[in-house]
Coordinates of C-alpha atoms and ligand atoms in Angstrom, one line a residue:
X3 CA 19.4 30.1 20.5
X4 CA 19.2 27.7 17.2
X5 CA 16.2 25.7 16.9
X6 CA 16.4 22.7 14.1
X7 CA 13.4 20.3 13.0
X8 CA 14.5 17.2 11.6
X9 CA 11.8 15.6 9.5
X10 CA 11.1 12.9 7.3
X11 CA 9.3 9.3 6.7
X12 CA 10.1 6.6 9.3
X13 CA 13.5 5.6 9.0
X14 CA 15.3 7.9 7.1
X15 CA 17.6 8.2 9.8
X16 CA 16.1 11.2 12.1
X17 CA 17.3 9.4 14.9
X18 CA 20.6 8.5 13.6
X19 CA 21.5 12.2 12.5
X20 CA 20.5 13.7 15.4
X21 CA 22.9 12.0 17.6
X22 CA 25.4 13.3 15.4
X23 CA 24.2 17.1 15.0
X24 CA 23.9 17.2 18.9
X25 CA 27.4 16.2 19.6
X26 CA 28.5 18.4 16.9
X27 CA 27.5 21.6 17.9
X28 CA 26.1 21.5 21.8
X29 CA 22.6 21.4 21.5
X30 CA 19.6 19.5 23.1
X31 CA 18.0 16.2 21.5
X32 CA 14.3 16.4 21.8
X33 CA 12.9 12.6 20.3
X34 CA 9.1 12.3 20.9
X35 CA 9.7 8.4 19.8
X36 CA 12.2 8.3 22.5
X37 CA 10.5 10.4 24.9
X38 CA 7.2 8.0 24.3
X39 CA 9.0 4.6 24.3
X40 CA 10.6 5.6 27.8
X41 CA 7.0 6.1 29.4
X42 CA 5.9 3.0 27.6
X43 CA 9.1 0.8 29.1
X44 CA 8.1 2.3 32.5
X45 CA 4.6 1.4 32.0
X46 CA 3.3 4.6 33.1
X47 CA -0.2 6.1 32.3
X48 CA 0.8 7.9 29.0
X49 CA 2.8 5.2 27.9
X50 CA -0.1 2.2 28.2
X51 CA -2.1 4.8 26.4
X52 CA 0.7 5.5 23.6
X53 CA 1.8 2.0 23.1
X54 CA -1.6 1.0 21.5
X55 CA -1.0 3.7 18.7
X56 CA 2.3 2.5 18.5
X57 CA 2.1 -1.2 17.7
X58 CA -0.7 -0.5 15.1
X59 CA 1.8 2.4 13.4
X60 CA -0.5 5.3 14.1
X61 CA 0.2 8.8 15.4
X62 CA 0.2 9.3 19.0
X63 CA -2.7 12.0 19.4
X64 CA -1.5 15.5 19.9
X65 CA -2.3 16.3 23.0
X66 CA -0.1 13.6 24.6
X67 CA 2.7 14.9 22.7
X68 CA 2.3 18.4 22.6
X69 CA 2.1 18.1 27.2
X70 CA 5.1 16.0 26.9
X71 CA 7.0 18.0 24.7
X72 CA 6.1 21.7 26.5
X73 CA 7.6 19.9 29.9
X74 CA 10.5 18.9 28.5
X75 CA 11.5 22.1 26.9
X76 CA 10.8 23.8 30.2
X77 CA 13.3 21.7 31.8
X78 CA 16.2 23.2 29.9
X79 CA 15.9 26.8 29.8
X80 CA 19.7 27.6 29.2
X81 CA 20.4 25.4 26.0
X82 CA 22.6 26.4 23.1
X83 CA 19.1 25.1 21.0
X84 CA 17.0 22.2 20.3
X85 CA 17.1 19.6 17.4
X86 CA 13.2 18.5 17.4
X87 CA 13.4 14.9 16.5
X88 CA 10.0 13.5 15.2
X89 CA 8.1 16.2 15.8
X90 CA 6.1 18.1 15.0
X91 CA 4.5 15.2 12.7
X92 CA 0.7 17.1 13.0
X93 CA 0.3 20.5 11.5
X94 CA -1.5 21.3 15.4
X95 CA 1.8 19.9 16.6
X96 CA 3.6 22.3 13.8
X97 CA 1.5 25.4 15.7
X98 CA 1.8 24.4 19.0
X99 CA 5.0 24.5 19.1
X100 CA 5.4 27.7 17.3
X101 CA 3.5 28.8 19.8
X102 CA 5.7 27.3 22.6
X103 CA 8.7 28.5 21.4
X104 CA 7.1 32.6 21.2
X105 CA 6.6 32.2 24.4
X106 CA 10.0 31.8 25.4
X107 CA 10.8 34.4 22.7
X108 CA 12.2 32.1 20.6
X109 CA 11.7 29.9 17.3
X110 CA 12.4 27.4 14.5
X111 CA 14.9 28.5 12.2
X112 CA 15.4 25.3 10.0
X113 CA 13.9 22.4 9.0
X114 CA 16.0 20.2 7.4
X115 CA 13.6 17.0 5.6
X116 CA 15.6 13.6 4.8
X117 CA 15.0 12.3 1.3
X118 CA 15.0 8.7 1.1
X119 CA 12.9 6.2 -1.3
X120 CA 10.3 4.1 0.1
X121 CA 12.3 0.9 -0.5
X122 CA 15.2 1.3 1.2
X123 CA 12.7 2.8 4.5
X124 CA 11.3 -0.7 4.7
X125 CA 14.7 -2.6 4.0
X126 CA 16.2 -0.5 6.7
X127 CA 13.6 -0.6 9.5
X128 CA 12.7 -4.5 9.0
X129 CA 16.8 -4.6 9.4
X130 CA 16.7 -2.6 12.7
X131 CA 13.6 -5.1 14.4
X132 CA 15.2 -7.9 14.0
X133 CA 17.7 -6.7 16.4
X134 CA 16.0 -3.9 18.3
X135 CA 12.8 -5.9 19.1
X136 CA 11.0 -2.5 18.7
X137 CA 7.4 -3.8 18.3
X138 CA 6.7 -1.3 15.4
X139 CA 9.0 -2.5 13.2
X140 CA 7.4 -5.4 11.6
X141 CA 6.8 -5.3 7.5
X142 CA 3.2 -4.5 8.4
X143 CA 3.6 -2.0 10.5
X144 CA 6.1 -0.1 9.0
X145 CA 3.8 0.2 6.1
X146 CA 0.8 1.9 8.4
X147 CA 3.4 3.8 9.8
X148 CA 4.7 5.5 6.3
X149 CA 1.1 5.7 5.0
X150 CA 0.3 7.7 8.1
X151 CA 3.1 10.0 7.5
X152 CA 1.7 10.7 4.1
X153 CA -1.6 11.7 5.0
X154 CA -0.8 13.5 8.3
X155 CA 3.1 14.5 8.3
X156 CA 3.8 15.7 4.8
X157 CA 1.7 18.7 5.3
X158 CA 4.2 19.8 8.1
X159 CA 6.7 20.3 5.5
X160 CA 4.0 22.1 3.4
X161 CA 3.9 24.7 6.5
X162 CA 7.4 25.3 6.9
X163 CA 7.7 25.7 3.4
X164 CA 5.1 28.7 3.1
X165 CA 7.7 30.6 5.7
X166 CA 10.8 30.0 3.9
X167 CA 12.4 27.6 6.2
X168 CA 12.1 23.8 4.9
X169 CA 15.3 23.0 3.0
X170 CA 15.8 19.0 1.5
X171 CA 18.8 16.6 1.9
X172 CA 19.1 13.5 0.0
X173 CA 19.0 10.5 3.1
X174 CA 20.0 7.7 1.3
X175 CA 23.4 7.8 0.9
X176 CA 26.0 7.1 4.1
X177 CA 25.0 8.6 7.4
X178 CA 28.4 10.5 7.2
X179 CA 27.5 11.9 3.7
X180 CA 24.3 12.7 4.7
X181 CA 25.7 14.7 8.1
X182 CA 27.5 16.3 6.3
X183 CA 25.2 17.4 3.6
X184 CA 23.2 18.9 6.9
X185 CA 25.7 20.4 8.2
X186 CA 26.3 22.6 5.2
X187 CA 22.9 24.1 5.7
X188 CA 23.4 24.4 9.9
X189 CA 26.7 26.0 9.6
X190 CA 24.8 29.0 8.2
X191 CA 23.1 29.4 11.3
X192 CA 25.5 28.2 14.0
X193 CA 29.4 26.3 14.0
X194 CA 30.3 23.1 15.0
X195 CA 31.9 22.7 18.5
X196 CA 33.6 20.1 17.7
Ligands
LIG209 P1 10.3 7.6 15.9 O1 10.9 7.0 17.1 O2 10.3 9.1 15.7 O3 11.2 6.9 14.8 P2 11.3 6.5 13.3 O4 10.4 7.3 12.5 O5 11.1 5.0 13.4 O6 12.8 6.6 12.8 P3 14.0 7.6 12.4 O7 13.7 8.4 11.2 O8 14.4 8.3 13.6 O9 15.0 6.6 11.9 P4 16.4 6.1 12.5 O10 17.4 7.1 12.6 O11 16.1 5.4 13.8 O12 8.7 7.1 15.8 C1 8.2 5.9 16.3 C2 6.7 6.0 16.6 O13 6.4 6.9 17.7 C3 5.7 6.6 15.5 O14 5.4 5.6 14.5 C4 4.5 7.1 16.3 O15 3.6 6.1 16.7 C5 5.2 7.6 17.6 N1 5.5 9.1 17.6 C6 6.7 9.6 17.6 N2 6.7 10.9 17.6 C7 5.3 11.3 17.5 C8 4.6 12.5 17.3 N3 5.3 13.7 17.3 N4 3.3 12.5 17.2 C9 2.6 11.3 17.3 N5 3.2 10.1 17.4 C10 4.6 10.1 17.5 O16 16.9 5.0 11.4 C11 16.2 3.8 11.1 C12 17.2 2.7 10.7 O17 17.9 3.1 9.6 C13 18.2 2.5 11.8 O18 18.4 1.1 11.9 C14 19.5 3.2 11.3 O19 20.7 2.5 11.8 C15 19.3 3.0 9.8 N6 20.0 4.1 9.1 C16 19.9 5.5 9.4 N7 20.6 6.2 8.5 C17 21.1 5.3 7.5 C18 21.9 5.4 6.3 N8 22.3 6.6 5.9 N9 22.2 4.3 5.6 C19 21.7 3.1 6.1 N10 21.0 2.9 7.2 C20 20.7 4.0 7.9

């Protein structure tokens, strides 16, 4: 089993990569945005509770995420590996699911952080609300959103770095330069399938 965190500030294209690293070489896509804006659109419990820390560009807290997150790994014991799409973004999220994955005798192997300057975040997530309606990506939110991933997210990176697994990858160049500038660091764990 491979087990990849993608990580960086809002925007710099976490979502977008994943798609492509998933199709590429056969493994699961686990998005706690996505995960969270599904139980929002089916206006269930969580997701009334979620949406609030949402529109104002905070952190979901930890335990929602962490319950959701567990569950969902459960769900697909015989996968080729996870890509951890916005998460952890907590340094409890960062142990929890070092914990999680002991448990199944697993672990994270890589954590691959996109590089991208504060500038072209905004530019590109004002660009995607105007067509996505996402409520969280308005000028003002997006600015909570990347100061909240400075005070609570960086130190994630901080973590993985002190056991030798956080490698960089410039994010603002095209999303196929950038997959492949990924991909050079996955294909020393695993091969495409593709
Ligand atoms: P997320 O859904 O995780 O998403 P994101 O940070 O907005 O974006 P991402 O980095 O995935 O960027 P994308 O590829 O879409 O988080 C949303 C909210 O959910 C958080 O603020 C928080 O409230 C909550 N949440 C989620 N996880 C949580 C957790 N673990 N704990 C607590 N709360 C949590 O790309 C953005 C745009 O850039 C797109 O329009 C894309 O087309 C464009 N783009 C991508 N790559 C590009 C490139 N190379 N060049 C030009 N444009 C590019």
């Amino acid at each position: 089993m491979f087990n990849l965190v993608l990580f960086g500030p809002p925007g710099s294209g976490k979502g977008t990569q994943s798609e492509n690293i998933v199709t590429n070489y056969n493994l699961l896509h686990i998005s706690t945005g996505d995960l969270l804006r599904d139980e929002v659109s089916r206006h269930t419990p969580l997701g009334t509770e979620a949406k609030k820390y949402m529109d104002q560009g905070m952190l979901v807290p930890d335990e929602v995420v962490i319950g959701m997150i567990s569950g969902k790994i459960d769900e697909m014991p015989d996968a080729r590996g996870f890509v951890f799409d916005g998460f952890p973004r907590t340094r409890t999220q960062a142990e929890a699911l070092d914990k999680l994955l002991e448990f199944k005798n697993t672990k994270i192997h890589l954590v691959l952080s996109l590089e991208v300057p504060e500038a072209d975040l905004i530019k590109r997530l004002v660009g995607r609300g105007e067509t996505s309606g996402r409520s969280d990506d308005t000028e003002e939110v997006i600015t909570k959103r990347i100061k909240e991933y400075h005070l609570k997210t960086t130190p994630v990176a901080n973590y993985y770095n002190s056991y030798g697994k956080l490698e960089t990858v410039v994010g603002s160049n095209t999303i196929e330069e950038t997959f492949k500038a990924l991909a050079k660091h996955i294909n020393k764990y695993i091969l495409p399938v593709t």
